[in-house]
GROMACS .gro file of C-alpha atoms in nm:
model
  396
    1MET     CA    1   0.022  -0.019  -0.029
    2LYS     CA    2   0.310   0.215   0.058
    3LEU     CA    3   0.374   0.202  -0.248
    4ILE     CA    4   0.106   0.265  -0.430
    5ASP     CA    5   0.028   0.583  -0.225
    6LYS     CA    6   0.402   0.700  -0.331
    7ILE     CA    7   0.327   0.641  -0.686
    8ASP     CA    8  -0.022   0.817  -0.676
    9LEU     CA    9   0.157   1.159  -0.468
   10ILE     CA   10   0.395   1.131  -0.789
   11THR     CA   11   0.122   1.135  -1.040
   12ASP     CA   12  -0.088   1.409  -0.846
   13LYS     CA   13   0.127   1.624  -0.834
   14LEU     CA   14   0.228   1.594  -1.209
   15ASN     CA   15  -0.095   1.588  -1.291
   16GLN     CA   16  -0.185   1.904  -1.095
   17TYR     CA   17  -0.153   2.149  -1.430
   18LEU     CA   18  -0.199   1.821  -1.705
   19SER     CA   19  -0.539   2.028  -1.853
   20LEU     CA   20  -0.373   2.315  -1.939
   21GLN     CA   21  -0.023   2.131  -2.084
   22ILE     CA   22  -0.219   1.920  -2.286
   23ILE     CA   23  -0.437   2.227  -2.452
   24ILE     CA   24  -0.040   2.449  -2.449
   25ALA     CA   25   0.108   2.038  -2.685
   26ILE     CA   26  -0.221   2.018  -2.901
   27VAL     CA   27  -0.195   2.387  -2.985
   28ALA     CA   28   0.181   2.398  -3.000
   29GLY     CA   29   0.205   2.063  -3.239
   30THR     CA   30  -0.073   2.223  -3.453
   31LEU     CA   31   0.200   2.481  -3.520
   32CYS     CA   32   0.472   2.222  -3.568
   33GLY     CA   33   0.288   2.003  -3.844
   34ILE     CA   34   0.205   2.373  -4.005
   35PHE     CA   35   0.574   2.519  -4.003
   36TYR     CA   36   0.767   2.196  -3.987
   37PRO     CA   37   0.623   1.914  -4.231
   38ALA     CA   38   0.915   1.721  -4.249
   39THR     CA   39   0.995   1.651  -3.917
   40ALA     CA   40   0.595   1.600  -3.818
   41ALA     CA   41   0.543   1.361  -4.045
   42LYS     CA   42   0.809   1.158  -3.819
   43MET     CA   43   0.615   1.196  -3.502
   44GLN     CA   44   0.349   0.890  -3.487
   45TRP     CA   45   0.584   0.667  -3.325
   46VAL     CA   46   0.579   0.880  -3.002
   47GLY     CA   47   0.224   0.853  -3.031
   48ASN     CA   48   0.209   0.434  -3.144
   49LEU     CA   49   0.383   0.394  -2.877
   50PHE     CA   50   0.243   0.552  -2.590
   51VAL     CA   51  -0.126   0.386  -2.722
   52SER     CA   52   0.093   0.044  -2.692
   53ALA     CA   53   0.190   0.062  -2.356
   54ILE     CA   54  -0.089   0.165  -2.216
   55GLU     CA   55  -0.298  -0.100  -2.402
   56PRO     CA   56  -0.162  -0.390  -2.167
   57PHE     CA   57  -0.308  -0.203  -1.892
   58VAL     CA   58  -0.631  -0.155  -1.985
   59ALA     CA   59  -0.800  -0.525  -2.023
   60PRO     CA   60  -0.618  -0.651  -1.725
   61VAL     CA   61  -0.819  -0.286  -1.502
   62ILE     CA   62  -1.115  -0.423  -1.630
   63PHE     CA   63  -1.114  -0.751  -1.560
   64LEU     CA   64  -0.984  -0.734  -1.154
   65THR     CA   65  -1.280  -0.444  -1.179
   66VAL     CA   66  -1.494  -0.688  -1.234
   67VAL     CA   67  -1.352  -0.937  -1.011
   68THR     CA   68  -1.387  -0.744  -0.779
   69LEU     CA   69  -1.702  -0.649  -0.778
   70PHE     CA   70  -1.859  -0.955  -0.811
   71GLY     CA   71  -1.622  -1.086  -0.572
   72GLY     CA   72  -1.752  -0.864  -0.328
   73LEU     CA   73  -2.126  -0.882  -0.379
   74GLU     CA   74  -2.369  -0.924  -0.105
   75ASN     CA   75  -2.687  -0.897  -0.339
   76LEU     CA   76  -2.635  -1.095  -0.691
   77ASN     CA   77  -2.982  -0.964  -0.770
   78SER     CA   78  -2.925  -0.573  -0.755
   79ILE     CA   79  -2.601  -0.665  -1.058
   80GLY     CA   80  -2.843  -0.822  -1.240
   81GLN     CA   81  -3.077  -0.540  -1.241
   82ILE     CA   82  -2.815  -0.294  -1.311
   83ILE     CA   83  -2.674  -0.546  -1.628
   84ILE     CA   84  -3.072  -0.472  -1.731
   85LYS     CA   85  -3.094  -0.133  -1.747
   86ALA     CA   86  -2.734  -0.053  -1.903
   87LEU     CA   87  -2.813  -0.320  -2.188
   88ILE     CA   88  -3.132  -0.137  -2.205
   89TYR     CA   89  -3.029   0.237  -2.234
   90PHE     CA   90  -2.742   0.110  -2.453
   91VAL     CA   91  -2.959  -0.004  -2.737
   92LEU     CA   92  -3.182   0.309  -2.726
   93ILE     CA   93  -2.892   0.550  -2.742
   94SER     CA   94  -2.700   0.330  -2.986
   95ILE     CA   95  -2.988   0.378  -3.199
   96ILE     CA   96  -3.040   0.721  -3.155
   97ALA     CA   97  -2.709   0.786  -3.212
   98ILE     CA   98  -2.690   0.592  -3.563
   99LEU     CA   99  -2.981   0.790  -3.669
  100PHE     CA  100  -2.884   1.129  -3.532
  101GLY     CA  101  -2.568   1.109  -3.769
  102MET     CA  102  -2.749   0.971  -4.083
  103VAL     CA  103  -2.971   1.265  -4.041
  104MET     CA  104  -2.722   1.511  -3.998
  105ALA     CA  105  -2.530   1.338  -4.342
  106SER     CA  106  -2.814   1.403  -4.505
  107LEU     CA  107  -2.863   1.780  -4.406
  108ILE     CA  108  -2.542   1.863  -4.450
  109GLN     CA  109  -2.479   1.636  -4.733
  110PRO     CA  110  -2.136   1.611  -4.705
  111GLY     CA  111  -2.100   1.373  -4.960
  112LYS     CA  112  -2.192   1.576  -5.237
  113ILE     CA  113  -1.829   1.609  -5.398
  114ASN     CA  114  -1.643   1.545  -5.782
  115ARG     CA  115  -1.458   1.215  -5.667
  116ALA     CA  116  -1.199   1.300  -5.928
  117GLN     CA  117  -1.068   1.617  -5.654
  118LEU     CA  118  -1.001   1.374  -5.450
  119ALA     CA  119  -0.695   1.139  -5.665
  120GLU     CA  120  -0.454   1.329  -5.415
  121ILE     CA  121  -0.536   1.259  -5.084
  122LEU     CA  122  -0.660   0.903  -5.098
  123PRO     CA  123  -0.377   0.684  -4.996
  124GLY     CA  124  -0.394   0.413  -5.261
  125GLN     CA  125  -0.607   0.101  -5.358
  126LEU     CA  126  -0.841  -0.061  -4.979
  127ILE     CA  127  -0.720  -0.401  -5.031
  128THR     CA  128  -1.026  -0.525  -4.738
  129SER     CA  129  -0.820  -0.855  -4.702
  130GLN     CA  130  -0.513  -0.715  -4.495
  131TYR     CA  131  -0.836  -0.600  -4.265
  132SER     CA  132  -0.969  -0.958  -4.190
  133ARG     CA  133  -0.724  -1.039  -3.865
  134TRP     CA  134  -0.867  -0.755  -3.737
  135ILE     CA  135  -1.203  -0.811  -3.872
  136ASN     CA  136  -1.186  -1.126  -3.703
  137PHE     CA  137  -1.034  -1.018  -3.446
  138ILE     CA  138  -1.354  -0.779  -3.406
  139LEU     CA  139  -1.630  -0.991  -3.463
  140GLN     CA  140  -1.417  -1.230  -3.176
  141ASN     CA  141  -1.591  -0.969  -2.981
  142SER     CA  142  -1.225  -1.068  -2.700
  143MET     CA  143  -1.341  -0.796  -2.478
  144LEU     CA  144  -1.759  -0.977  -2.385
  145ILE     CA  145  -1.520  -1.244  -2.334
  146LEU     CA  146  -1.243  -1.181  -2.127
  147LEU     CA  147  -1.561  -1.001  -1.890
  148PHE     CA  148  -1.789  -1.308  -1.909
  149THR     CA  149  -1.442  -1.495  -1.785
  150ALA     CA  150  -1.402  -1.216  -1.506
  151VAL     CA  151  -1.770  -1.283  -1.380
  152VAL     CA  152  -1.750  -1.644  -1.396
  153ILE     CA  153  -1.422  -1.614  -1.173
  154GLY     CA  154  -1.595  -1.359  -0.960
  155LEU     CA  155  -1.896  -1.513  -0.879
  156ILE     CA  156  -1.684  -1.805  -0.784
  157ILE     CA  157  -1.507  -1.605  -0.543
  158ASN     CA  158  -1.822  -1.440  -0.424
  159GLN     CA  159  -1.939  -1.800  -0.291
  160SER     CA  160  -1.604  -1.940  -0.162
  161LYS     CA  161  -1.474  -1.965   0.146
  162LEU     CA  162  -1.175  -1.686   0.113
  163LYS     CA  163  -1.432  -1.425  -0.015
  164THR     CA  164  -1.327  -1.117   0.151
  165LYS     CA  165  -0.900  -1.216   0.102
  166ALA     CA  166  -0.937  -1.256  -0.208
  167THR     CA  167  -1.155  -0.967  -0.331
  168ASP     CA  168  -0.907  -0.768  -0.107
  169PHE     CA  169  -0.632  -0.897  -0.314
  170PHE     CA  170  -0.737  -0.877  -0.693
  171ASP     CA  171  -0.912  -0.529  -0.541
  172LEU     CA  172  -0.525  -0.382  -0.441
  173LEU     CA  173  -0.378  -0.557  -0.778
  174ARG     CA  174  -0.602  -0.314  -0.963
  175LYS     CA  175  -0.510  -0.017  -0.756
  176PHE     CA  176  -0.063  -0.080  -0.841
  177VAL     CA  177  -0.192  -0.098  -1.191
  178MET     CA  178  -0.497   0.225  -1.158
  179SER     CA  179  -0.152   0.373  -1.004
  180ILE     CA  180   0.098   0.281  -1.304
  181LEU     CA  181  -0.147   0.392  -1.567
  182ARG     CA  182  -0.189   0.689  -1.377
  183TYR     CA  183   0.153   0.699  -1.454
  184ILE     CA  184   0.211   0.664  -1.794
  185PHE     CA  185  -0.080   0.967  -1.862
  186VAL     CA  186   0.238   1.147  -1.715
  187PHE     CA  187   0.346   1.190  -2.076
  188ALA     CA  188  -0.035   1.352  -2.227
  189PRO     CA  189   0.096   1.634  -2.314
  190VAL     CA  190   0.370   1.485  -2.541
  191VAL     CA  191   0.198   1.242  -2.678
  192ALA     CA  192  -0.097   1.509  -2.776
  193PHE     CA  193   0.183   1.764  -2.918
  194SER     CA  194   0.334   1.436  -3.130
  195GLY     CA  195   0.018   1.292  -3.262
  196ILE     CA  196  -0.173   1.631  -3.391
  197ALA     CA  197   0.198   1.704  -3.508
  198TYR     CA  198   0.172   1.410  -3.706
  199THR     CA  199  -0.237   1.448  -3.845
  200VAL     CA  200  -0.108   1.845  -3.993
  201GLY     CA  201   0.270   1.792  -4.091
  202ARG     CA  202   0.134   1.465  -4.264
  203TYR     CA  203  -0.204   1.515  -4.425
  204GLY     CA  204  -0.157   1.932  -4.433
  205THR     CA  205  -0.493   2.151  -4.478
  206ASP     CA  206  -0.475   2.191  -4.858
  207SER     CA  207  -0.501   1.820  -4.903
  208LEU     CA  208  -0.765   1.774  -4.695
  209LEU     CA  209  -1.013   2.086  -4.833
  210PRO     CA  210  -1.248   1.804  -5.096
  211ILE     CA  211  -1.345   1.635  -4.825
  212GLY     CA  212  -1.385   1.936  -4.600
  213LYS     CA  213  -1.695   1.970  -4.542
  214MET     CA  214  -1.743   1.502  -4.379
  215LEU     CA  215  -1.461   1.618  -4.140
  216ALA     CA  216  -1.601   1.949  -4.032
  217GLY     CA  217  -1.949   1.763  -4.054
  218THR     CA  218  -1.883   1.522  -3.798
  219TYR     CA  219  -1.725   1.721  -3.536
  220ILE     CA  220  -2.057   1.978  -3.562
  221ALA     CA  221  -2.298   1.604  -3.553
  222MET     CA  222  -2.063   1.467  -3.163
  223PHE     CA  223  -2.107   1.846  -3.073
  224LEU     CA  224  -2.489   1.863  -3.141
  225PHE     CA  225  -2.524   1.485  -3.024
  226VAL     CA  226  -2.323   1.550  -2.668
  227PHE     CA  227  -2.528   1.896  -2.649
  228LEU     CA  228  -2.846   1.828  -2.795
  229VAL     CA  229  -2.919   1.463  -2.725
  230LEU     CA  230  -2.663   1.384  -2.431
  231GLY     CA  231  -2.789   1.705  -2.280
  232ALA     CA  232  -3.107   1.593  -2.262
  233ILE     CA  233  -3.075   1.326  -2.089
  234LEU     CA  234  -2.886   1.516  -1.825
  235LEU     CA  235  -3.162   1.735  -1.874
  236MET     CA  236  -3.400   1.480  -1.694
  237LEU     CA  237  -3.200   1.391  -1.464
  238ARG     CA  238  -3.173   1.759  -1.327
  239MET     CA  239  -2.800   1.781  -1.464
  240ASN     CA  240  -2.656   2.063  -1.673
  241ILE     CA  241  -2.407   1.896  -1.937
  242VAL     CA  242  -2.120   2.147  -1.934
  243LYS     CA  243  -2.090   2.104  -1.553
  244PHE     CA  244  -2.080   1.702  -1.642
  245ILE     CA  245  -1.831   1.801  -1.930
  246ALA     CA  246  -1.634   2.025  -1.671
  247THR     CA  247  -1.621   1.761  -1.421
  248ILE     CA  248  -1.460   1.525  -1.653
  249LYS     CA  249  -1.248   1.731  -1.863
  250ASN     CA  250  -0.902   1.536  -1.762
  251GLU     CA  251  -1.004   1.230  -1.918
  252LEU     CA  252  -1.135   1.386  -2.171
  253LEU     CA  253  -0.812   1.528  -2.275
  254TYR     CA  254  -0.615   1.215  -2.171
  255ALA     CA  255  -0.866   1.087  -2.483
  256LEU     CA  256  -0.786   1.365  -2.713
  257GLY     CA  257  -0.493   1.340  -2.655
  258THR     CA  258  -0.454   0.920  -2.719
  259SER     CA  259  -0.764   0.957  -2.924
  260SER     CA  260  -0.902   0.632  -2.745
  261SER     CA  261  -1.206   0.628  -2.479
  262SER     CA  262  -1.073   0.275  -2.363
  263SER     CA  263  -0.729   0.374  -2.230
  264VAL     CA  264  -0.945   0.651  -2.000
  265ILE     CA  265  -1.181   0.385  -1.885
  266PRO     CA  266  -0.965   0.322  -1.550
  267LEU     CA  267  -0.946   0.690  -1.479
  268LEU     CA  268  -1.321   0.749  -1.574
  269MET     CA  269  -1.458   0.467  -1.373
  270ASP     CA  270  -1.199   0.623  -1.057
  271ARG     CA  271  -1.349   0.959  -1.117
  272LEU     CA  272  -1.745   0.882  -1.180
  273GLU     CA  273  -1.666   0.719  -0.842
  274VAL     CA  274  -1.555   1.041  -0.682
  275ILE     CA  275  -1.821   1.262  -0.764
  276GLY     CA  276  -2.068   1.024  -0.557
  277LEU     CA  277  -2.170   0.802  -0.850
  278LYS     CA  278  -2.274   0.387  -0.710
  279ARG     CA  279  -1.952   0.181  -0.706
  280ASP     CA  280  -2.071  -0.152  -0.851
  281VAL     CA  281  -2.335   0.099  -1.085
  282VAL     CA  282  -1.986   0.234  -1.254
  283ARG     CA  283  -1.759  -0.004  -1.295
  284VAL     CA  284  -2.104  -0.245  -1.426
  285VAL     CA  285  -2.212  -0.013  -1.702
  286THR     CA  286  -1.852   0.148  -1.775
  287VAL     CA  287  -1.690  -0.105  -1.846
  288THR     CA  288  -1.949  -0.296  -2.085
  289GLY     CA  289  -2.032   0.039  -2.217
  290ASN     CA  290  -1.630  -0.001  -2.319
  291SER     CA  291  -1.812  -0.279  -2.648
  292LEU     CA  292  -2.136  -0.211  -2.657
  293ASN     CA  293  -2.172   0.171  -2.550
  294LEU     CA  294  -1.969   0.332  -2.786
  295ASN     CA  295  -2.230   0.680  -2.918
  296GLY     CA  296  -1.909   0.879  -3.153
  297THR     CA  297  -1.874   0.535  -3.347
  298CYS     CA  298  -2.207   0.529  -3.361
  299VAL     CA  299  -2.284   0.886  -3.456
  300TYR     CA  300  -1.963   0.849  -3.682
  301LEU     CA  301  -2.089   0.543  -3.890
  302GLY     CA  302  -2.425   0.682  -3.910
  303MET     CA  303  -2.264   0.954  -4.126
  304SER     CA  304  -1.962   0.815  -4.309
  305VAL     CA  305  -2.226   0.510  -4.402
  306MET     CA  306  -2.460   0.819  -4.557
  307PHE     CA  307  -2.139   0.983  -4.727
  308LEU     CA  308  -2.022   0.698  -4.913
  309ALA     CA  309  -2.389   0.673  -5.027
  310GLN     CA  310  -2.374   1.065  -5.107
  311LEU     CA  311  -2.040   1.015  -5.318
  312TYR     CA  312  -2.140   0.716  -5.551
  313ASN     CA  313  -2.536   0.887  -5.615
  314ILE     CA  314  -2.713   0.574  -5.429
  315SER     CA  315  -3.027   0.596  -5.324
  316PHE     CA  316  -3.145   0.391  -5.059
  317SER     CA  317  -3.532   0.275  -4.991
  318TRP     CA  318  -3.734   0.348  -4.660
  319THR     CA  319  -3.694  -0.038  -4.578
  320GLU     CA  320  -3.283  -0.029  -4.745
  321LEU     CA  321  -3.224   0.217  -4.422
  322LEU     CA  322  -3.409   0.089  -4.127
  323ASN     CA  323  -3.154  -0.290  -4.239
  324ILE     CA  324  -2.853  -0.077  -4.238
  325VAL     CA  325  -2.915   0.136  -3.843
  326LEU     CA  326  -2.975  -0.284  -3.767
  327ILE     CA  327  -2.678  -0.424  -3.971
  328ILE     CA  328  -2.441  -0.094  -3.755
  329LEU     CA  329  -2.599  -0.111  -3.429
  330LEU     CA  330  -2.485  -0.538  -3.468
  331THR     CA  331  -2.122  -0.386  -3.593
  332SER     CA  332  -2.110  -0.134  -3.396
  333LYS     CA  333  -2.113  -0.376  -3.080
  334GLY     CA  334  -1.770  -0.528  -3.181
  335ALA     CA  335  -1.580  -0.231  -3.191
  336THR     CA  336  -1.373  -0.104  -2.860
  337GLY     CA  337  -1.239   0.250  -2.776
  338ILE     CA  338  -0.929   0.191  -2.937
  339PRO     CA  339  -0.739   0.408  -3.240
  340GLY     CA  340  -0.823   0.292  -3.528
  341THR     CA  341  -1.124  -0.002  -3.433
  342GLY     CA  342  -1.412   0.230  -3.581
  343PHE     CA  343  -1.269   0.212  -3.930
  344LEU     CA  344  -1.218  -0.144  -3.919
  345VAL     CA  345  -1.559  -0.197  -3.797
  346LEU     CA  346  -1.745   0.038  -4.085
  347VAL     CA  347  -1.527  -0.236  -4.326
  348THR     CA  348  -1.751  -0.485  -4.141
  349THR     CA  349  -2.017  -0.252  -4.234
  350VAL     CA  350  -1.971  -0.147  -4.570
  351ASN     CA  351  -1.949  -0.495  -4.646
  352SER     CA  352  -2.224  -0.647  -4.520
  353ILE     CA  353  -2.423  -0.372  -4.697
  354HIS     CA  354  -2.330  -0.466  -5.026
  355ARG     CA  355  -2.478  -0.164  -5.231
  356ILE     CA  356  -2.183   0.038  -5.164
  357PRO     CA  357  -1.788   0.039  -5.332
  358VAL     CA  358  -1.529  -0.090  -5.109
  359GLU     CA  359  -1.297   0.158  -5.263
  360GLY     CA  360  -1.534   0.413  -5.150
  361LEU     CA  361  -1.390   0.330  -4.805
  362ALA     CA  362  -1.028   0.452  -4.922
  363VAL     CA  363  -1.199   0.856  -4.871
  364LEU     CA  364  -1.262   0.822  -4.538
  365LEU     CA  365  -0.929   0.638  -4.449
  366SER     CA  366  -0.747   0.948  -4.505
  367ILE     CA  367  -0.868   1.159  -4.235
  368ASP     CA  368  -0.986   0.912  -4.025
  369ARG     CA  369  -0.676   1.000  -3.807
  370PHE     CA  370  -0.841   1.312  -3.763
  371MET     CA  371  -1.181   1.218  -3.689
  372SER     CA  372  -1.062   0.928  -3.386
  373GLU     CA  373  -1.005   1.200  -3.177
  374ALA     CA  374  -1.414   1.333  -3.241
  375ARG     CA  375  -1.499   0.962  -3.143
  376ALA     CA  376  -1.305   0.962  -2.860
  377ILE     CA  377  -1.392   1.199  -2.700
  378THR     CA  378  -1.811   1.149  -2.741
  379ASN     CA  379  -1.756   0.809  -2.629
  380THR     CA  380  -1.641   0.884  -2.286
  381ILE     CA  381  -1.841   1.204  -2.256
  382GLY     CA  382  -2.102   0.911  -2.333
  383HIS     CA  383  -1.958   0.633  -2.111
  384GLY     CA  384  -2.039   0.894  -1.831
  385VAL     CA  385  -2.379   1.012  -1.876
  386ALA     CA  386  -2.462   0.594  -1.936
  387SER     CA  387  -2.337   0.569  -1.529
  388LEU     CA  388  -2.524   0.875  -1.455
  389VAL     CA  389  -2.869   0.772  -1.631
  390VAL     CA  390  -2.780   0.369  -1.484
  391SER     CA  391  -2.701   0.540  -1.109
  392SER     CA  392  -3.049   0.765  -1.100
  393ASN     CA  393  -3.245   0.488  -1.148
  394THR     CA  394  -3.085   0.215  -0.911
  395LYS     CA  395  -3.168   0.189  -0.564
  396LYS     CA  396  -2.900   0.220  -0.284
   0.00000   0.00000   0.00000
């Protein structure tokens, strides 16, 4: 415990002005990408290294959290109620997010551009076979398998004579891994700088003008979804979306810097517990929501499908649109908050729809790095709102 306390004390001091540090890093990274594009274009390895350092700890934290949660339960029925409420909310909000993205794309019409202008930004022919390994990985739902295994182990511990000791042991491990994660996140400003610098330096601004409408439209759609849809949900709970965002601003900046909502799940859980949300609710909703409640990804998928349809002048009947919503609803549940998985799920979705030419995905691949930040931030806010909703409807 002493070691954990020392690590937490050090990271708390280093994180004292982290929000300001990340904002400065983003501005500096943008300037670096504009004025020193050749150097900035070589900085991608920093972000890759950071994400590679975080990823090995995310699954263990989720696993240990679920084992501790189910192992220490006094009333198993209460968790069953939480899971049912969470799943109902996940399905409803996912459908709303998909429809919202499709409606926004229909209003903004981002795909109404000249395809001849896209030649400069296309990253070459998109070979979907190179994604087959990742698609299979997504379809295997490894995160859901992890959760199922953790639940089983937790229930076994719950019924054993060593319940208290085993639960305390797993909780101690969770706190230790969390402390290591917090220490790694001290380097978030460096990652934010390099990530923004690489994106601007690699793609520039002129080359993105032909599809700037889609890029801007995605950010506008995410912004409106957060403040209109999620804001309305919190308003029904007599809460303010702006105040809530301010409460989790550090976690949102982490998501922005890493382009990953998955990496901030452990930190978000701690933050939500600190502000008074029920411990059991937070842990169940956030860890399951990492695969089942990705609001930003759903908005992105809805917009992207309509963008590609507009790009190739494809019209859908109402029946086909309903079918597309159901396809996205299913494929989106195979995603995680890890960078790039949103696009991989889009590949699966387009292949399932059949009518959209696969080569059109190359257009979106060229700007996916820019849109991943919007997905990550929206996903993170969505996780928090889901916890608030389920917590407010769960008896103590």
